[in-house]
Amino acid sequence: MYLTIFTQMEQVNQGAVEVEAGSVYQAFEQVKDRRGKKGKRYPLALLFTLLLLGKLAGERTLDGIIDWIKERQVEIKRLFNWPKGFPVRKTYIDALAKCDHQEVARAIAQVIVKARAAPPCEEQASPAVAQQEPAEAALLQTAVDGKILRGTLKHAREDQPPVHLLSFYECESGIVLDQFVVKSKKNEESACKAILHPVLVKGRIISADAIFSCREWCATVDASGGYSFIPIKDNNPAVLRELTDFFEDEGIERSEFEYHKQVTKGHGRLETREIWASEQMNEWFEGEWIGIAQVFLIQKTIQAKGEEKIEKSSGLTSVPRKYAHAARLLDLKRKHWWIENR
């Protein structure tokens, strides 16, 4: 039996962090116990903590985790001050079947985010992180994207369509908060509006690709208590033209602009990313784009093998400047693609 809830963690490769078992237990105490009164001999937090510890130790099956726990009963009892024996297989299965997987994923994400928020003393924060205000850093980013599962394009039966998943990926922790099956890429935007819920959105920055750059989707995110961050491309030609004209207009007041530059070098490439963010277009767009707070232009310059390539992209966001300065906006753009490569 594979632990499908926890296998989502295998995609994360962001460096090791030190996490205390007690903090994991406390996080799992926030998960609602939906078992019957007779099925609560063991605390839910204990069950999930044991499962997670076994999973992090490299066990891939429930039976493997149970064996791992048996071999370390003395140490685990001392660690949790637990006087009794440990659960049997059926107890774990019942707890997993009756839990809300979103709550479990958020509990795990909470532990990882807190662990990563405290870098070792010898490491210094990057300039982008250093200038973040506490309120700015508190807004977690969730990237939304849809993908066809590898190996499902060619089924044995012709009438069976490929499996297309819409994922909510928390960039800071590397946890997939939830996944939904949609009919096709064309259905992503409408399906996402239907499943957007304050549980997934409230207090978060929801970044997405151009397919979600529609007014209704942004309004739904706003109504659910979240903030949208979207690119504007050819599927929104009128808005793209207005943003392009705005940033190319030499007569506008540029002292209000926020600017940030980021340079990276490696593998024979020199990449320079620049961003200009403005609040001047808020009044122009606010009638159609609910909650709009900033517009931005990002320019990426790539120098490699004696050649130079320049790419420009525009977008808009409902994240106010007090929560996301130019450096954070550029970081949001970069982290969104973690849903692709992590």
mmCIF file of C-alpha atoms in Angstrom, residues 5 8 16 112 116 122 134 154 199 210-211 269 285 312 337 341:
data_model
loop_
_atom_site.group_PDB
_atom_site.id
_atom_site.type_symbol
_atom_site.label_atom_id
_atom_site.label_comp_id
_atom_site.label_asym_id
_atom_site.label_seq_id
_atom_site.Cartn_x
_atom_site.Cartn_y
_atom_site.Cartn_z
ATOM 1 C CA ILE A 5 -0.656 11.597 0.495
ATOM 2 C CA GLN A 8 4.004 14.146 -3.027
ATOM 3 C CA ALA A 16 18.024 19.334 3.980
ATOM 4 C CA ILE A 112 8.722 22.737 6.346
ATOM 5 C CA ARG A 116 13.249 26.814 6.098
ATOM 6 C CA GLU A 122 26.735 31.067 8.622
ATOM 7 C CA PRO A 134 7.440 40.594 7.858
ATOM 8 C CA LYS A 154 -1.523 6.526 -25.339
ATOM 9 C CA VAL A 199 -9.036 26.868 2.211
ATOM 10 C CA ALA A 210 -1.524 33.056 -19.130
ATOM 11 C CA ILE A 211 -4.483 30.686 -19.472
ATOM 12 C CA ARG A 269 25.399 32.087 -19.609
ATOM 13 C CA PHE A 285 -7.959 48.799 -14.929
ATOM 14 C CA LYS A 312 9.914 40.849 -22.235
ATOM 15 C CA TRP A 337 8.032 27.773 -12.564
ATOM 16 C CA ASN A 341 10.744 21.625 -12.603
#
